[in-house]
Tab-separated table of N, CA and C in Angstrom:
chain	number	residue	atom	x	y	z
L	1110	MET	N	0.828	-1.193	0.000
L	1110	MET	CA	0.000	0.000	0.000
L	1110	MET	C	0.871	1.255	0.000
L	1111	ASN	N	1.913	1.291	0.804
L	1111	ASN	CA	2.809	2.440	0.862
L	1111	ASN	C	3.503	2.668	-0.480
L	1112	ARG	N	3.864	1.580	-1.170
L	1112	ARG	CA	4.537	1.707	-2.463
L	1112	ARG	C	3.598	2.359	-3.483
L	1113	ARG	N	2.328	1.958	-3.454
L	1113	ARG	CA	1.362	2.541	-4.385
L	1113	ARG	C	1.163	4.024	-4.088
L	1114	LEU	N	1.054	4.360	-2.840
L	1114	LEU	CA	0.890	5.760	-2.455
L	1114	LEU	C	2.096	6.582	-2.906
L	1115	ILE	N	3.262	6.055	-2.692
L	1115	ILE	CA	4.486	6.747	-3.104
L	1115	ILE	C	4.514	6.917	-4.622
L	1116	LEU	N	4.148	5.863	-5.348
L	1116	LEU	CA	4.115	5.947	-6.814
L	1116	LEU	C	3.099	6.987	-7.287
L	1117	VAL	N	1.936	7.006	-6.658
L	1117	VAL	CA	0.915	7.987	-7.027
L	1117	VAL	C	1.425	9.404	-6.747
L	1118	LEU	N	2.038	9.609	-5.587
L	1118	LEU	CA	2.572	10.926	-5.250
L	1118	LEU	C	3.668	11.348	-6.232
L	1119	LEU	N	4.533	10.425	-6.590
L	1119	LEU	CA	5.582	10.735	-7.560
L	1119	LEU	C	4.983	11.096	-8.921
L	1120	LEU	N	3.972	10.350	-9.311
L	1120	LEU	CA	3.307	10.630	-10.577
L	1120	LEU	C	2.661	12.017	-10.560
L	1121	VAL	N	2.023	12.364	-9.457
L	1121	VAL	CA	1.406	13.687	-9.322
L	1121	VAL	C	2.470	14.774	-9.393
L	1122	LEU	N	3.587	14.568	-8.725
L	1122	LEU	CA	4.671	15.549	-8.753
L	1122	LEU	C	5.236	15.715	-10.159
L	1123	VAL	N	5.466	14.610	-10.841
L	1123	VAL	CA	6.023	14.668	-12.189
L	1123	VAL	C	5.053	15.355	-13.138
L	1124	LEU	N	3.783	14.955	-13.099
L	1124	LEU	CA	2.791	15.568	-13.981
L	1124	LEU	C	2.570	17.036	-13.636
L	1125	GLY	N	2.555	17.340	-12.363
L	1125	GLY	CA	2.405	18.735	-11.936
L	1125	GLY	C	3.574	19.578	-12.403
L	1126	GLY	N	4.779	19.027	-12.310
L	1126	GLY	CA	5.969	19.732	-12.786
L	1126	GLY	C	5.923	19.943	-14.285
L	1127	ALA	N	5.442	18.952	-15.013
L	1127	ALA	CA	5.315	19.073	-16.465
L	1127	ALA	C	4.305	20.155	-16.824
L	1128	ALA	N	3.208	20.226	-16.087
L	1128	ALA	CA	2.185	21.245	-16.354
L	1128	ALA	C	2.749	22.643	-16.099
L	1129	VAL	N	3.505	22.804	-15.033
L	1129	VAL	CA	4.127	24.100	-14.738
L	1129	VAL	C	5.121	24.459	-15.833
L	1130	ALA	N	5.896	23.490	-16.272
L	1130	ALA	CA	6.870	23.745	-17.338
L	1130	ALA	C	6.172	24.163	-18.625
L	1131	LEU	N	5.067	23.512	-18.971
L	1131	LEU	CA	4.322	23.878	-20.181
L	1131	LEU	C	3.753	25.282	-20.072
L	1132	ALA	N	3.216	25.633	-18.911
L	1132	ALA	CA	2.654	26.973	-18.722
L	1132	ALA	C	3.754	28.029	-18.814
L	1133	THR	N	4.905	27.755	-18.214
L	1133	THR	CA	6.029	28.681	-18.269
L	1133	THR	C	6.503	28.837	-19.707
L	1134	ASN	N	6.587	27.724	-20.424
L	1134	ASN	CA	7.020	27.773	-21.816
L	1134	ASN	C	6.047	28.591	-22.662
L	1135	ALA	N	4.759	28.465	-22.412
L	1135	ALA	CA	3.765	29.228	-23.166
L	1135	ALA	C	3.964	30.729	-22.954
L	1136	ARG	N	4.247	31.145	-21.708
L	1136	ARG	CA	4.501	32.561	-21.422
L	1136	ARG	C	5.771	33.025	-22.112
L	1137	ARG	N	6.768	32.163	-22.183
L	1137	ARG	CA	8.060	32.525	-22.744
L	1137	ARG	C	8.040	32.604	-24.257
L	1138	GLN	N	6.966	32.184	-24.889
L	1138	GLN	CA	6.910	32.262	-26.342
L	1138	GLN	C	6.508	33.651	-26.811
L	1139	GLY	N	5.975	34.456	-25.963
L	1139	GLY	CA	5.575	35.794	-26.346
L	1139	GLY	C	4.278	35.806	-27.122
L	1140	PRO	N	3.786	37.012	-27.413
L	1140	PRO	CA	2.499	37.114	-28.112
L	1140	PRO	C	2.602	36.645	-29.565
L	1141	VAL	N	1.493	36.169	-30.078
L	1141	VAL	CA	1.421	35.809	-31.490
L	1141	VAL	C	1.260	37.114	-32.268
L	1142	GLN	N	2.200	37.382	-33.148
L	1142	GLN	CA	2.198	38.623	-33.913
L	1142	GLN	C	1.355	38.469	-35.185
L	1143	PRO	N	0.902	39.576	-35.771
L	1143	PRO	CA	0.103	39.497	-36.994
L	1143	PRO	C	0.876	38.917	-38.181
L	1144	VAL	N	2.189	39.041	-38.130
L	1144	VAL	CA	3.071	38.408	-39.117
L	1144	VAL	C	4.085	37.603	-38.315
L	1145	ALA	N	4.187	36.313	-38.611
L	1145	ALA	CA	5.158	35.464	-37.902
L	1145	ALA	C	6.556	35.919	-38.316
L	1146	PHE	N	7.282	36.452	-37.369
L	1146	PHE	CA	8.612	36.985	-37.631
L	1146	PHE	C	9.578	36.344	-36.653
L	1147	SER	N	10.592	35.707	-37.165
L	1147	SER	CA	11.578	35.053	-36.312
L	1147	SER	C	12.795	35.950	-36.135
L	1148	HIS	N	12.957	36.478	-34.916
L	1148	HIS	CA	14.165	37.239	-34.626
L	1148	HIS	C	15.380	36.322	-34.688
L	1149	LYS	N	15.210	35.059	-34.329
L	1149	LYS	CA	16.318	34.098	-34.394
L	1149	LYS	C	16.833	34.012	-35.825
L	1150	GLN	N	15.914	33.899	-36.764
L	1150	GLN	CA	16.301	33.770	-38.165
L	1150	GLN	C	16.934	35.065	-38.692
L	1151	GLN	N	16.305	36.198	-38.411
L	1151	GLN	CA	16.775	37.461	-38.977
L	1151	GLN	C	17.998	38.027	-38.254
L	1152	VAL	N	17.960	38.007	-36.924
L	1152	VAL	CA	19.056	38.594	-36.139
L	1152	VAL	C	20.156	37.557	-35.885
L	1153	GLY	N	19.750	36.383	-35.393
L	1153	GLY	CA	20.734	35.353	-35.055
L	1153	GLY	C	21.404	34.748	-36.260
L	1154	ASP	N	20.620	34.259	-37.210
L	1154	ASP	CA	21.185	33.565	-38.377
L	1154	ASP	C	21.745	34.523	-39.422
L	1155	ARG	N	21.032	35.615	-39.674
L	1155	ARG	CA	21.442	36.535	-40.752
L	1155	ARG	C	22.255	37.727	-40.244
L	1156	GLY	N	22.261	37.949	-38.929
L	1156	GLY	CA	23.067	39.029	-38.365
L	1156	GLY	C	22.533	40.426	-38.615
L	1157	ILE	N	21.235	40.553	-38.879
L	1157	ILE	CA	20.656	41.884	-39.089
L	1157	ILE	C	20.622	42.608	-37.743
L	1158	SER	N	21.118	43.805	-37.714
L	1158	SER	CA	21.200	44.595	-36.484
L	1158	SER	C	19.823	45.022	-35.994
L	1159	CYS	N	19.667	45.114	-34.685
L	1159	CYS	CA	18.417	45.608	-34.088
L	1159	CYS	C	18.057	46.974	-34.676
L	1160	VAL	N	19.078	47.802	-34.892
L	1160	VAL	CA	18.876	49.173	-35.346
L	1160	VAL	C	18.322	49.224	-36.770
L	1161	TYR	N	18.563	48.190	-37.569
L	1161	TYR	CA	18.050	48.207	-38.939
L	1161	TYR	C	16.519	48.268	-38.943
L	1162	CYS	N	15.891	47.452	-38.115
L	1162	CYS	CA	14.423	47.431	-38.064
L	1162	CYS	C	13.857	48.440	-37.068
L	1163	HIS	N	14.520	48.592	-35.938
L	1163	HIS	CA	14.077	49.524	-34.891
L	1163	HIS	C	14.898	50.806	-35.049
L	1164	GLN	N	14.648	51.517	-36.143
L	1164	GLN	CA	15.513	52.607	-36.582
L	1164	GLN	C	15.594	53.786	-35.627
L	1165	GLY	N	14.570	54.028	-34.844
L	1165	GLY	CA	14.590	55.188	-33.958
L	1165	GLY	C	15.363	54.971	-32.670
L	1166	VAL	N	15.854	53.771	-32.433
L	1166	VAL	CA	16.427	53.440	-31.130
L	1166	VAL	C	17.610	54.327	-30.734
L	1167	ALA	N	18.438	54.704	-31.670
L	1167	ALA	CA	19.626	55.482	-31.327
L	1167	ALA	C	19.394	56.984	-31.368
L	1168	THR	N	18.284	57.411	-31.928
L	1168	THR	CA	18.078	58.846	-32.119
L	1168	THR	C	16.837	59.415	-31.456
L	1169	THR	N	15.930	58.541	-31.028
L	1169	THR	CA	14.692	59.017	-30.417
L	1169	THR	C	14.499	58.347	-29.061
L	1170	ALA	N	13.472	58.764	-28.365
L	1170	ALA	CA	13.196	58.186	-27.046
L	1170	ALA	C	12.741	56.739	-27.155
L	1171	HIS	N	12.084	56.392	-28.263
L	1171	HIS	CA	11.520	55.051	-28.426
L	1171	HIS	C	12.235	54.287	-29.524
L	1172	ALA	N	12.227	52.975	-29.422
L	1172	ALA	CA	12.906	52.143	-30.416
L	1172	ALA	C	12.166	52.146	-31.736
L	1173	THR	N	10.913	52.411	-31.738
L	1173	THR	CA	10.008	52.350	-32.883
L	1173	THR	C	9.857	50.931	-33.403
L	1174	LEU	N	8.663	50.630	-33.849
L	1174	LEU	CA	8.392	49.326	-34.436
L	1174	LEU	C	8.674	49.421	-35.933
L	1175	PRO	N	9.104	48.330	-36.540
L	1175	PRO	CA	9.475	48.395	-37.955
L	1175	PRO	C	8.296	48.740	-38.858
L	1176	SER	N	8.576	49.537	-39.848
L	1176	SER	CA	7.548	49.906	-40.830
L	1176	SER	C	7.504	48.835	-41.918
L	1177	THR	N	6.413	48.828	-42.663
L	1177	THR	CA	6.318	47.885	-43.786
L	1177	THR	C	7.382	48.228	-44.829
L	1178	GLU	N	7.727	49.496	-44.954
L	1178	GLU	CA	8.774	49.894	-45.898
L	1178	GLU	C	10.102	49.236	-45.549
L	1179	THR	N	10.413	49.201	-44.262
L	1179	THR	CA	11.658	48.573	-43.826
L	1179	THR	C	11.667	47.094	-44.189
L	1180	CYS	N	10.566	46.411	-43.933
L	1180	CYS	CA	10.480	44.983	-44.266
L	1180	CYS	C	10.640	44.770	-45.768
L	1181	MET	N	10.014	45.650	-46.535
L	1181	MET	CA	10.020	45.497	-47.987
L	1181	MET	C	11.363	45.854	-48.617
L	1182	ASP	N	12.244	46.510	-47.856
L	1182	ASP	CA	13.589	46.780	-48.389
L	1182	ASP	C	14.203	45.483	-48.922
L	1183	CYS	N	14.041	44.409	-48.176
L	1183	CYS	CA	14.585	43.116	-48.612
L	1183	CYS	C	13.527	42.259	-49.307
L	1184	HIS	N	12.326	42.309	-48.778
L	1184	HIS	CA	11.310	41.355	-49.239
L	1184	HIS	C	10.619	41.741	-50.544
L	1185	ARG	N	11.116	42.770	-51.200
L	1185	ARG	CA	10.686	43.019	-52.577
L	1185	ARG	C	11.200	41.893	-53.472
L	1186	VAL	N	12.353	41.317	-53.054
L	1186	VAL	CA	12.985	40.270	-53.872
L	1186	VAL	C	13.253	38.973	-53.107
L	1187	VAL	N	13.212	39.018	-51.779
L	1187	VAL	CA	13.540	37.843	-50.966
L	1187	VAL	C	12.263	37.185	-50.458
L	1188	LYS	N	12.112	35.889	-50.705
L	1188	LYS	CA	10.987	35.074	-50.226
L	1188	LYS	C	9.626	35.688	-50.557
L	1189	THR	N	9.485	36.212	-51.735
L	1189	THR	CA	8.250	36.890	-52.125
L	1189	THR	C	7.050	35.946	-52.174
L	1190	ASP	N	7.299	34.639	-52.251
L	1190	ASP	CA	6.195	33.680	-52.297
L	1190	ASP	C	5.768	33.190	-50.910
L	1191	SER	N	6.453	33.651	-49.885
L	1191	SER	CA	6.127	33.252	-48.509
L	1191	SER	C	4.790	33.863	-48.083
L	1192	PRO	N	3.906	33.067	-47.451
L	1192	PRO	CA	2.624	33.623	-46.976
L	1192	PRO	C	2.803	34.803	-46.019
L	1193	GLU	N	3.830	34.757	-45.182
L	1193	GLU	CA	4.056	35.849	-44.229
L	1193	GLU	C	4.533	37.105	-44.948
L	1194	VAL	N	5.407	36.931	-45.927
L	1194	VAL	CA	5.887	38.082	-46.693
L	1194	VAL	C	4.736	38.662	-47.514
L	1195	LYS	N	3.841	37.810	-47.988
L	1195	LYS	CA	2.672	38.298	-48.733
L	1195	LYS	C	1.795	39.189	-47.853
L	1196	LYS	N	1.703	38.878	-46.549
L	1196	LYS	CA	0.949	39.741	-45.624
L	1196	LYS	C	1.593	41.125	-45.539
L	1197	VAL	N	2.919	41.137	-45.448
L	1197	VAL	CA	3.652	42.399	-45.360
L	1197	VAL	C	3.482	43.189	-46.655
L	1198	ALA	N	3.613	42.510	-47.785
L	1198	ALA	CA	3.485	43.166	-49.086
L	1198	ALA	C	2.085	43.766	-49.255
L	1199	ALA	N	1.065	43.044	-48.809
L	1199	ALA	CA	-0.305	43.551	-48.909
L	1199	ALA	C	-0.479	44.810	-48.059
L	1200	ALA	N	0.070	44.803	-46.849
L	1200	ALA	CA	-0.003	45.986	-45.985
L	1200	ALA	C	0.752	47.153	-46.624
L	1201	TYR	N	1.909	46.857	-47.176
L	1201	TYR	CA	2.721	47.894	-47.828
L	1201	TYR	C	1.959	48.515	-48.996
L	1202	GLN	N	1.372	47.670	-49.842
L	1202	GLN	CA	0.630	48.166	-51.010
L	1202	GLN	C	-0.605	48.970	-50.600
L	1203	ALA	N	-1.186	48.616	-49.456
L	1203	ALA	CA	-2.361	49.348	-48.957
L	1203	ALA	C	-1.973	50.590	-48.160
L	1204	GLY	N	-0.670	50.779	-47.947
L	1204	GLY	CA	-0.208	51.933	-47.170
L	1204	GLY	C	-0.517	51.808	-45.691
L	1205	GLU	N	-0.617	50.575	-45.211
L	1205	GLU	CA	-0.967	50.325	-43.810
L	1205	GLU	C	0.248	49.851	-43.014
L	1206	ALA	N	0.219	50.171	-41.744
L	1206	ALA	CA	1.230	49.652	-40.833
L	1206	ALA	C	0.818	48.255	-40.368
L	1207	ILE	N	1.788	47.438	-40.063
L	1207	ILE	CA	1.494	46.130	-39.487
L	1207	ILE	C	1.201	46.362	-38.007
L	1208	PRO	N	0.088	45.872	-37.504
L	1208	PRO	CA	-0.262	46.127	-36.099
L	1208	PRO	C	0.502	45.202	-35.132
L	1209	TRP	N	1.826	45.426	-35.065
L	1209	TRP	CA	2.659	44.619	-34.170
L	1209	TRP	C	2.152	44.730	-32.741
L	1210	ILE	N	2.263	43.667	-31.992
L	1210	ILE	CA	1.873	43.662	-30.578
L	1210	ILE	C	3.126	43.923	-29.760
L	1211	ARG	N	3.079	44.979	-28.991
L	1211	ARG	CA	4.232	45.370	-28.179
L	1211	ARG	C	4.510	44.294	-27.121
L	1212	VAL	N	5.772	43.911	-27.010
L	1212	VAL	CA	6.166	42.900	-26.026
L	1212	VAL	C	6.578	43.579	-24.725
L	1213	THR	N	7.267	44.689	-24.841
L	1213	THR	CA	7.753	45.415	-23.671
L	1213	THR	C	7.106	46.789	-23.646
L	1214	ASP	N	6.482	47.106	-22.536
L	1214	ASP	CA	5.854	48.412	-22.390
L	1214	ASP	C	6.014	48.846	-20.946
L	1215	LEU	N	6.338	50.083	-20.759
L	1215	LEU	CA	6.508	50.625	-19.412
L	1215	LEU	C	5.306	51.492	-19.059
L	1216	PRO	N	5.038	51.668	-17.773
L	1216	PRO	CA	3.927	52.534	-17.362
L	1216	PRO	C	4.150	53.967	-17.855
L	1217	ASP	N	3.073	54.692	-18.036
L	1217	ASP	CA	3.152	56.063	-18.543
L	1217	ASP	C	3.950	57.000	-17.636
L	1218	PHE	N	4.022	56.695	-16.348
L	1218	PHE	CA	4.733	57.584	-15.434
L	1218	PHE	C	6.253	57.396	-15.463
L	1219	VAL	N	6.720	56.456	-16.277
L	1219	VAL	CA	8.163	56.235	-16.407
L	1219	VAL	C	8.639	56.942	-17.667
L	1220	ARG	N	9.652	57.766	-17.502
L	1220	ARG	CA	10.267	58.435	-18.650
L	1220	ARG	C	11.508	57.626	-19.018
L	1221	PHE	N	11.412	56.885	-20.081
L	1221	PHE	CA	12.514	56.035	-20.514
L	1221	PHE	C	12.912	56.433	-21.920
L	1222	THR	N	14.193	56.506	-22.163
L	1222	THR	CA	14.662	56.786	-23.510
L	1222	THR	C	15.713	55.759	-23.927
L	1223	HIS	N	15.453	55.088	-25.023
L	1223	HIS	CA	16.437	54.143	-25.562
L	1223	HIS	C	17.716	54.892	-25.930
L	1224	ARG	N	17.560	56.083	-26.501
L	1224	ARG	CA	18.718	56.849	-26.982
L	1224	ARG	C	19.792	56.984	-25.900
L	1225	ARG	N	19.387	57.366	-24.704
L	1225	ARG	CA	20.368	57.570	-23.625
L	1225	ARG	C	21.064	56.259	-23.265
L	1226	HIS	N	20.323	55.170	-23.295
L	1226	HIS	CA	20.911	53.871	-22.949
L	1226	HIS	C	21.858	53.383	-24.043
L	1227	ILE	N	21.474	53.566	-25.302
L	1227	ILE	CA	22.339	53.177	-26.424
L	1227	ILE	C	23.622	54.007	-26.387
L	1228	GLN	N	23.483	55.325	-26.165
L	1228	GLN	CA	24.656	56.197	-26.114
L	1228	GLN	C	25.572	55.839	-24.947
L	1229	ALA	N	24.992	55.285	-23.871
L	1229	ALA	CA	25.791	54.874	-22.718
L	1229	ALA	C	26.412	53.488	-22.920
L	1230	GLY	N	26.130	52.859	-24.067
L	1230	GLY	CA	26.726	51.560	-24.370
L	1230	GLY	C	25.987	50.377	-23.773
L	1231	VAL	N	24.744	50.573	-23.351
L	1231	VAL	CA	23.956	49.467	-22.814
L	1231	VAL	C	23.501	48.607	-23.994
L	1232	ASP	N	23.849	47.352	-23.964
L	1232	ASP	CA	23.479	46.429	-25.035
L	1232	ASP	C	21.997	46.088	-24.955
L	1233	CYS	N	21.353	45.916	-26.093
L	1233	CYS	CA	19.919	45.583	-26.135
L	1233	CYS	C	19.607	44.353	-25.278
L	1234	MET	N	20.528	43.378	-25.269
L	1234	MET	CA	20.311	42.132	-24.523
L	1234	MET	C	20.160	42.371	-23.023
L	1235	SER	N	20.721	43.459	-22.518
L	1235	SER	CA	20.640	43.733	-21.082
L	1235	SER	C	19.201	43.776	-20.601
L	1236	CYS	N	18.314	44.356	-21.399
L	1236	CYS	CA	16.909	44.477	-21.014
L	1236	CYS	C	16.004	43.499	-21.754
L	1237	HIS	N	16.332	43.224	-23.010
L	1237	HIS	CA	15.437	42.433	-23.854
L	1237	HIS	C	15.825	40.964	-23.959
L	1238	GLY	N	16.930	40.582	-23.353
L	1238	GLY	CA	17.361	39.190	-23.425
L	1238	GLY	C	18.001	38.879	-24.767
L	1239	ASP	N	18.315	37.616	-24.973
L	1239	ASP	CA	18.995	37.184	-26.187
L	1239	ASP	C	17.977	36.985	-27.310
L	1240	VAL	N	17.509	38.099	-27.855
L	1240	VAL	CA	16.492	38.089	-28.904
L	1240	VAL	C	16.968	37.292	-30.123
L	1241	ALA	N	18.273	37.272	-30.344
L	1241	ALA	CA	18.835	36.555	-31.497
L	1241	ALA	C	18.598	35.052	-31.416
L	1242	ARG	N	18.125	34.560	-30.283
L	1242	ARG	CA	17.831	33.138	-30.146
L	1242	ARG	C	16.332	32.866	-30.018
L	1243	MET	N	15.514	33.910	-30.223
L	1243	MET	CA	14.064	33.774	-30.046
L	1243	MET	C	13.346	33.767	-31.393
L	1244	ASP	N	12.531	32.750	-31.603
L	1244	ASP	CA	11.677	32.785	-32.778
L	1244	ASP	C	10.583	33.825	-32.553
L	1245	ARG	N	9.935	33.763	-31.401
L	1245	ARG	CA	8.958	34.783	-31.012
L	1245	ARG	C	9.512	35.493	-29.785
L	1246	VAL	N	9.605	36.782	-29.864
L	1246	VAL	CA	10.172	37.560	-28.762
L	1246	VAL	C	9.254	37.493	-27.548
L	1247	HIS	N	9.866	37.273	-26.402
L	1247	HIS	CA	9.138	37.271	-25.145
L	1247	HIS	C	9.915	38.109	-24.136
L	1248	LYS	N	9.225	38.545	-23.136
L	1248	LYS	CA	9.816	39.374	-22.095
L	1248	LYS	C	10.715	38.500	-21.217
L	1249	THR	N	11.965	38.908	-21.054
L	1249	THR	CA	12.895	38.138	-20.226
L	1249	THR	C	13.257	38.859	-18.938
L	1250	ASN	N	13.035	40.151	-18.904
L	1250	ASN	CA	13.387	40.968	-17.754
L	1250	ASN	C	12.107	41.665	-17.295
L	1251	PRO	N	11.818	41.637	-16.001
L	1251	PRO	CA	10.565	42.249	-15.548
L	1251	PRO	C	10.523	43.765	-15.741
L	1252	LEU	N	11.676	44.402	-15.892
L	1252	LEU	CA	11.761	45.854	-16.053
L	1252	LEU	C	10.956	46.588	-14.989
L	1253	THR	N	11.188	46.169	-13.771
L	1253	THR	CA	10.578	46.826	-12.626
L	1253	THR	C	11.502	47.939	-12.139
L	1254	MET	N	11.007	48.746	-11.254
L	1254	MET	CA	11.837	49.790	-10.684
L	1254	MET	C	13.076	49.172	-10.025
L	1255	GLY	N	12.874	48.058	-9.343
L	1255	GLY	CA	13.997	47.385	-8.678
L	1255	GLY	C	15.049	46.906	-9.658
L	1256	SER	N	14.621	46.315	-10.769
L	1256	SER	CA	15.601	45.810	-11.739
L	1256	SER	C	16.343	46.968	-12.406
L	1257	CYS	N	15.629	48.053	-12.683
L	1257	CYS	CA	16.277	49.215	-13.287
L	1257	CYS	C	17.262	49.862	-12.306
L	1258	LEU	N	16.844	50.019	-11.050
L	1258	LEU	CA	17.745	50.600	-10.045
L	1258	LEU	C	18.981	49.739	-9.840
L	1259	SER	N	18.807	48.437	-9.839
L	1259	SER	CA	19.937	47.521	-9.694
L	1259	SER	C	20.943	47.732	-10.828
L	1260	CYS	N	20.442	47.829	-12.036
L	1260	CYS	CA	21.311	48.057	-13.188
L	1260	CYS	C	21.999	49.416	-13.079
L	1261	HIS	N	21.248	50.450	-12.712
L	1261	HIS	CA	21.828	51.787	-12.566
L	1261	HIS	C	22.934	51.784	-11.510
L	1262	HIS	N	22.710	51.069	-10.398
L	1262	HIS	CA	23.748	50.966	-9.364
L	1262	HIS	C	24.992	50.280	-9.919
L	1263	GLN	N	24.811	49.178	-10.627
L	1263	GLN	CA	25.937	48.420	-11.188
L	1263	GLN	C	26.746	49.244	-12.177
L	1264	LYS	N	26.066	50.078	-12.946
L	1264	LYS	CA	26.743	50.847	-14.004
L	1264	LYS	C	27.122	52.261	-13.569
L	1265	GLY	N	26.785	52.620	-12.324
L	1265	GLY	CA	27.102	53.961	-11.838
L	1265	GLY	C	26.249	55.046	-12.485
L	1266	ALA	N	25.059	54.676	-12.943
L	1266	ALA	CA	24.142	55.635	-13.563
L	1266	ALA	C	23.333	56.335	-12.474
L	1267	PRO	N	22.778	57.504	-12.769
L	1267	PRO	CA	22.015	58.227	-11.761
L	1267	PRO	C	20.803	57.422	-11.254
L	1268	THR	N	20.528	57.591	-9.973
L	1268	THR	CA	19.392	56.873	-9.376
L	1268	THR	C	18.386	57.824	-8.709
L	1269	ASP	N	18.559	59.138	-8.944
L	1269	ASP	CA	17.574	60.055	-8.350
L	1269	ASP	C	16.243	59.888	-9.086
L	1270	CYS	N	15.170	60.195	-8.407
L	1270	CYS	CA	13.822	59.953	-8.939
L	1270	CYS	C	13.582	60.605	-10.301
L	1271	LEU	N	14.098	61.823	-10.484
L	1271	LEU	CA	13.828	62.570	-11.716
L	1271	LEU	C	14.558	62.001	-12.930
L	1272	THR	N	15.450	61.042	-12.712
L	1272	THR	CA	16.093	60.394	-13.851
L	1272	THR	C	15.061	59.650	-14.680
L	1273	CYS	N	14.099	59.037	-14.007
L	1273	CYS	CA	13.102	58.208	-14.706
L	1273	CYS	C	11.668	58.703	-14.551
L	1274	HIS	N	11.419	59.597	-13.634
L	1274	HIS	CA	10.051	60.052	-13.368
L	1274	HIS	C	9.977	61.566	-13.473
L	1275	GLN	N	8.880	62.057	-14.050
L	1275	GLN	CA	8.690	63.518	-14.147
L	1275	GLN	C	7.574	63.944	-13.239
């Protein structure tokens, strides 16, 4: 009887652990985007820089989401028969933006600028994780006040309230 109970408990633990792992994996896949875009393929395999698609990152407060024009720079001639590229081409021809789903968003009361971080030499991976290995981008860093303050302390960056809040 004890052996059966132990086996049942072990089975419950194993199955419960598997369920938790599946749920965690689902969160780590990130949102389903309107166009399936693999950062692993484009950034990791092809070496396309983050700045190529997120053009405003070094010059504006926001990284900006890629425009259909940016996608079509290559896809006018590359993989034109792909169903995903056809979605981009249709949006481009209609003069529409692709309604990308933002993966990382900060509260409105936080004043954050990518430009200052890029100019300070902060690598994109510091906050966004190893995007070059992600088929679908997912949030890897909670980007809480605590995580930001920890990074600022490590790098000797200002930590007064007005650095991030107005």
